[in-house]
Short mmCIF file of C-alpha atoms in Angstrom, two decimals:
data_model
loop_
_atom_site.label_atom_id
_atom_site.label_comp_id
_atom_site.label_asym_id
_atom_site.label_seq_id
_atom_site.Cartn_x
_atom_site.Cartn_y
_atom_site.Cartn_z
CA MET A 1 -17.88 -24.83 -8.45
CA LYS A 2 -17.16 -21.18 -9.05
CA ILE A 3 -14.13 -19.33 -7.67
CA ARG A 4 -12.72 -15.85 -8.15
CA ILE A 5 -9.08 -15.24 -9.06
CA LEU A 6 -7.20 -11.97 -8.54
CA PHE A 7 -3.96 -10.85 -10.22
CA PHE A 8 -1.71 -7.94 -9.28
CA ALA A 9 1.28 -5.95 -10.53
CA SER A 10 3.35 -7.71 -13.26
CA VAL A 11 1.03 -10.71 -13.27
CA ALA A 12 -2.03 -8.52 -13.89
CA ASP A 13 -0.13 -6.87 -16.76
CA ALA A 14 0.75 -10.30 -18.20
CA ALA A 15 -2.81 -11.60 -17.79
CA ARG A 16 -4.22 -8.35 -19.17
CA SER A 17 -6.76 -8.66 -16.40
CA ARG A 18 -7.04 -8.22 -12.63
CA GLN A 19 -9.96 -10.54 -12.00
CA LEU A 20 -11.20 -13.81 -13.40
CA ASP A 21 -14.21 -15.93 -12.42
CA LEU A 22 -13.56 -19.60 -13.11
CA GLU A 23 -15.40 -22.92 -12.86
CA VAL A 24 -13.22 -25.60 -11.21
CA GLU A 25 -13.74 -29.20 -10.09
CA PRO A 26 -14.42 -29.79 -6.38
CA GLY A 27 -11.17 -30.88 -4.73
CA THR A 28 -9.03 -28.48 -6.80
CA SER A 29 -5.98 -27.30 -4.85
CA VAL A 30 -4.11 -24.02 -5.05
CA GLY A 31 -1.24 -25.86 -6.74
CA GLY A 32 -3.57 -27.49 -9.24
CA LEU A 33 -5.18 -24.17 -10.05
CA ARG A 34 -1.74 -22.58 -10.54
CA LYS A 35 -0.78 -25.29 -13.05
CA ARG A 36 -4.07 -24.99 -14.90
CA LEU A 37 -3.81 -21.21 -15.24
CA GLU A 38 -0.20 -21.41 -16.46
CA ARG A 39 -1.22 -24.03 -19.03
CA GLU A 40 -4.43 -22.39 -20.26
CA ARG A 41 -3.41 -18.73 -20.23
CA PRO A 42 -0.34 -18.13 -22.39
CA GLY A 43 0.50 -14.79 -20.72
CA LEU A 44 0.77 -16.54 -17.36
CA ALA A 45 3.12 -19.37 -18.34
CA GLY A 46 6.07 -19.36 -15.95
CA ARG A 47 4.76 -16.38 -13.99
CA LEU A 48 2.77 -17.88 -11.12
CA GLY A 49 5.60 -20.01 -9.69
CA LYS A 50 7.25 -16.96 -8.12
CA CYS A 51 3.96 -15.80 -6.59
CA ALA A 52 2.60 -16.57 -3.15
CA ALA A 53 -1.08 -17.49 -3.14
CA ALA A 54 -3.73 -16.19 -0.76
CA VAL A 55 -7.11 -17.81 -0.27
CA ASN A 56 -9.71 -15.41 1.13
CA GLN A 57 -6.89 -12.99 1.98
CA ALA A 58 -4.70 -15.39 3.96
CA VAL A 59 -1.47 -16.80 2.50
CA ALA A 60 -2.08 -20.47 1.64
CA GLY A 61 0.18 -23.34 0.56
CA PRO A 62 -0.19 -25.27 -2.72
CA GLU A 63 -1.91 -28.18 -0.95
CA THR A 64 -4.82 -25.96 0.19
CA VAL A 65 -8.09 -27.31 -1.22
CA LEU A 66 -10.48 -24.69 -2.59
CA SER A 67 -14.15 -24.26 -1.77
CA GLU A 68 -17.08 -22.71 -3.64
CA GLU A 69 -16.86 -18.90 -3.86
CA ASP A 70 -13.24 -18.78 -2.64
CA GLU A 71 -11.18 -15.75 -3.62
CA VAL A 72 -7.71 -16.84 -4.74
CA ALA A 73 -5.09 -14.12 -5.17
CA PHE A 74 -1.68 -14.61 -6.77
CA LEU A 75 0.77 -12.29 -5.02
CA PRO A 76 4.05 -11.45 -6.77
CA PRO A 77 7.11 -10.73 -4.59
CA VAL A 78 7.13 -7.21 -3.12
CA SER A 79 9.93 -4.65 -3.46
CA GLY A 80 11.21 -5.01 0.11
CA GLY A 81 13.39 -1.94 -0.24
CA ALA A 82 16.89 -1.21 1.06
CA ARG A 83 17.09 -0.50 4.76
CA MET B 1 -5.76 2.62 12.92
CA THR B 2 -4.85 1.43 9.42
CA ARG B 3 -5.56 2.63 5.91
CA VAL B 4 -4.69 1.50 2.37
CA GLY B 5 -5.99 3.54 -0.55
CA PRO B 6 -5.47 6.36 -3.02
CA GLU B 7 -5.95 9.22 -0.56
CA PRO B 8 -2.80 11.31 0.07
CA ILE B 9 -0.83 10.67 3.27
CA VAL B 10 -1.45 13.55 5.68
CA LEU B 11 1.05 13.81 8.54
CA GLU B 12 -1.39 15.70 10.77
CA ASP B 13 -3.92 12.83 10.45
CA ALA B 14 -1.26 10.41 11.68
CA LEU B 15 -0.32 12.61 14.63
CA ARG B 16 -3.95 13.16 15.62
CA ALA B 17 -4.62 9.42 15.44
CA VAL B 18 -1.90 8.59 17.97
CA GLU B 19 -2.70 11.24 20.58
CA ASP B 20 -2.74 9.49 23.95
CA PRO B 21 -2.39 11.23 27.32
CA SER B 22 -0.54 8.24 28.81
CA CYS B 23 2.21 8.48 26.17
CA GLY B 24 5.31 10.64 26.37
CA GLY B 25 6.77 9.62 23.02
CA ILE B 26 5.53 9.62 19.43
CA ALA B 27 7.77 8.32 16.64
CA VAL B 28 6.82 8.84 13.01
CA PHE B 29 8.34 7.37 9.86
CA LEU B 30 7.34 8.88 6.54
CA GLY B 31 8.37 7.06 3.36
CA VAL B 32 8.67 9.33 0.31
CA VAL B 33 9.46 8.70 -3.36
CA ARG B 34 13.18 9.07 -4.16
CA ASN B 35 14.53 10.37 -7.47
CA ARG B 36 17.03 7.51 -7.96
CA HIS B 37 17.07 3.73 -7.49
CA GLU B 38 20.26 1.68 -7.93
CA GLY B 39 21.83 4.50 -9.89
CA LYS B 40 18.90 4.99 -12.23
CA ARG B 41 16.71 8.05 -12.38
CA VAL B 42 13.14 7.61 -11.12
CA THR B 43 10.46 10.02 -12.29
CA LYS B 44 7.36 8.49 -10.70
CA ILE B 45 6.10 5.35 -8.98
CA HIS B 46 2.80 3.53 -9.26
CA TYR B 47 1.70 1.45 -6.25
CA ASP B 48 -0.70 -1.44 -6.84
CA ALA B 49 -2.32 -3.14 -3.84
CA TYR B 50 -4.66 -5.89 -2.70
CA PRO B 51 -6.48 -3.48 -0.39
CA GLU B 52 -8.64 -5.90 1.62
CA MET B 53 -5.70 -8.15 2.45
CA ALA B 54 -3.33 -5.20 2.96
CA ASN B 55 -5.67 -3.74 5.57
CA ALA B 56 -5.79 -7.10 7.35
CA VAL B 57 -1.97 -7.30 7.28
CA LEU B 58 -1.67 -3.76 8.67
CA ALA B 59 -4.09 -4.68 11.46
CA ARG B 60 -1.89 -7.69 12.27
CA ILE B 61 1.21 -5.50 12.35
CA GLU B 62 -0.57 -2.97 14.58
CA ALA B 63 -1.51 -5.75 17.02
CA GLY B 64 2.11 -6.92 17.03
CA LEU B 65 3.44 -3.44 17.84
CA ARG B 66 0.97 -3.11 20.71
CA ARG B 67 1.93 -6.52 22.07
CA THR B 68 5.71 -6.41 21.58
CA HIS B 69 6.49 -2.76 22.27
CA GLY B 70 3.58 -1.69 24.44
CA ALA B 71 2.42 0.83 21.83
CA LYS B 72 -0.74 2.55 23.07
CA ALA B 73 -1.73 4.06 19.73
CA VAL B 74 -0.69 3.12 16.19
CA TYR B 75 -1.39 4.64 12.77
CA LEU B 76 -0.28 2.73 9.67
CA ALA B 77 -1.17 3.90 6.16
CA HIS B 78 0.01 3.08 2.63
CA ARG B 79 -1.07 5.10 -0.36
CA THR B 80 -1.83 3.50 -3.73
CA GLY B 81 -1.76 4.90 -7.27
CA LEU B 82 0.64 7.27 -8.97
CA HIS B 83 3.27 9.14 -6.93
CA ARG B 84 5.72 11.85 -8.00
CA VAL B 85 9.19 12.32 -6.51
CA GLY B 86 8.79 13.67 -2.98
CA ASP B 87 5.26 12.32 -2.49
CA ALA B 88 4.69 10.35 0.72
CA SER B 89 3.63 6.75 0.09
CA VAL B 90 3.72 5.28 3.60
CA VAL B 91 3.48 6.47 7.20
CA VAL B 92 4.05 4.71 10.51
CA ALA B 93 3.18 6.61 13.70
CA VAL B 94 3.33 5.07 17.17
CA ALA B 95 2.76 6.46 20.64
CA THR B 96 4.35 4.80 23.67
CA PRO B 97 4.91 5.87 27.28
CA HIS B 98 8.67 6.43 26.68
CA ARG B 99 10.89 7.19 23.67
CA GLY B 100 12.83 3.90 23.47
CA GLU B 101 9.79 1.80 22.65
CA ALA B 102 8.50 4.46 20.25
CA PHE B 103 11.63 4.24 18.06
CA ALA B 104 11.71 0.42 18.24
CA ALA B 105 8.01 0.07 17.38
CA CYS B 106 8.28 2.54 14.50
CA ARG B 107 11.28 0.68 13.04
CA GLU B 108 9.59 -2.69 13.32
CA GLY B 109 6.41 -1.26 11.79
CA ILE B 110 8.07 -0.02 8.62
CA GLU B 111 10.25 -3.13 8.21
CA ARG B 112 7.21 -5.40 8.46
CA ILE B 113 5.24 -3.23 6.04
CA LYS B 114 8.08 -3.46 3.51
CA SER B 115 8.22 -7.26 3.66
CA GLU B 116 4.64 -8.35 4.46
CA LEU B 117 2.25 -5.89 2.82
CA PRO B 118 0.65 -6.97 -0.48
CA VAL B 119 1.56 -3.68 -2.18
CA TRP B 120 3.71 -3.54 -5.33
CA LYS B 121 5.63 -0.71 -6.91
CA LYS B 122 6.28 0.06 -10.54
CA GLU B 123 9.14 2.48 -11.08
CA TYR B 124 9.11 4.82 -14.06
CA GLY B 125 12.27 6.34 -15.49
CA PRO B 126 13.79 7.48 -18.79
CA GLY B 127 14.31 3.82 -19.79
CA GLY B 128 10.70 2.78 -19.23
CA ALA B 129 8.79 1.22 -16.36
CA VAL B 130 9.57 -1.86 -14.29
CA TRP B 131 7.82 -3.70 -11.45
CA LYS B 132 10.13 -4.15 -8.44
CA GLU B 133 9.37 -7.70 -7.33
CA GLU B 134 12.14 -9.03 -5.13
CA VAL B 135 10.91 -10.36 -1.76
CA ALA B 136 8.48 -13.29 -1.65
CA LEU B 137 5.44 -12.81 0.60
CA ARG B 138 5.21 -15.54 3.21
CA LYS B 139 2.68 -17.00 5.54
CA PRO B 140 3.07 -15.16 8.88
CA ALA B 141 4.77 -17.14 11.64
CA ARG B 142 2.32 -18.55 14.15
CA ARG B 143 2.39 -16.79 17.50
CA THR B 144 2.32 -19.90 19.66
CA SER B 145 4.00 -19.65 23.02
CA ARG B 146 7.36 -21.41 22.90
CA ARG B 147 7.63 -21.51 26.68
CA PRO B 148 7.60 -25.10 27.98
CA ALA B 149 4.42 -25.90 29.91
CA ALA B 150 6.33 -27.13 32.98
CA ARG B 151 8.20 -23.85 33.24
CA SER B 152 5.10 -21.70 32.89
CA ARG B 153 3.51 -23.50 35.85
CA ARG B 154 6.53 -23.09 38.08
CA THR B 155 6.05 -20.45 40.76
#
């Protein structure tokens, strides 16, 4: 099944891309996808672990199982800023 | 009202958006680009965003400010793209019946934006550019009522 992946900020720089359409097996989880991307895309090795993931714009845990046409975004930490 | 995008922040737009005849207080926070960060000179900042999700997060924050502080009108906007020193990147404007809630709602609004919004900043200075990625985004806490059922039924 086909899913869409979005990258932002430092991760987009490392991936040299902001968007990727990918074919994955049914039953693939967010955690499984994270491992696959880190393994298959050299620029991403070690970079997705610090990111939160969002599925269809809602933050989702690694156990979340993906569905056809899902949009999965890897969200690096934000700046937060001093108060 | 919420907005995430490259359009400049316009203070008058924020004030107009929170006009409400039942409100006696309007508090506004404007975040602008500073020329230093942790002792280092900053010349410009680029803001990247996940706009669709950021708008949904701003809408959630707006709902929270209405519920928790009784805000009658809320305007939350974050600008994306390249900013020079002095440029406004974020605005929070809230209207409430009295001033106490206006300040409290405004403070909560900007703190939540800083920690929950999927917007990232890249600081540029004489030494190069660096993404500031320090606070992990989290799943929002569920808003279930923590009041025991027995107590809520007591009259």
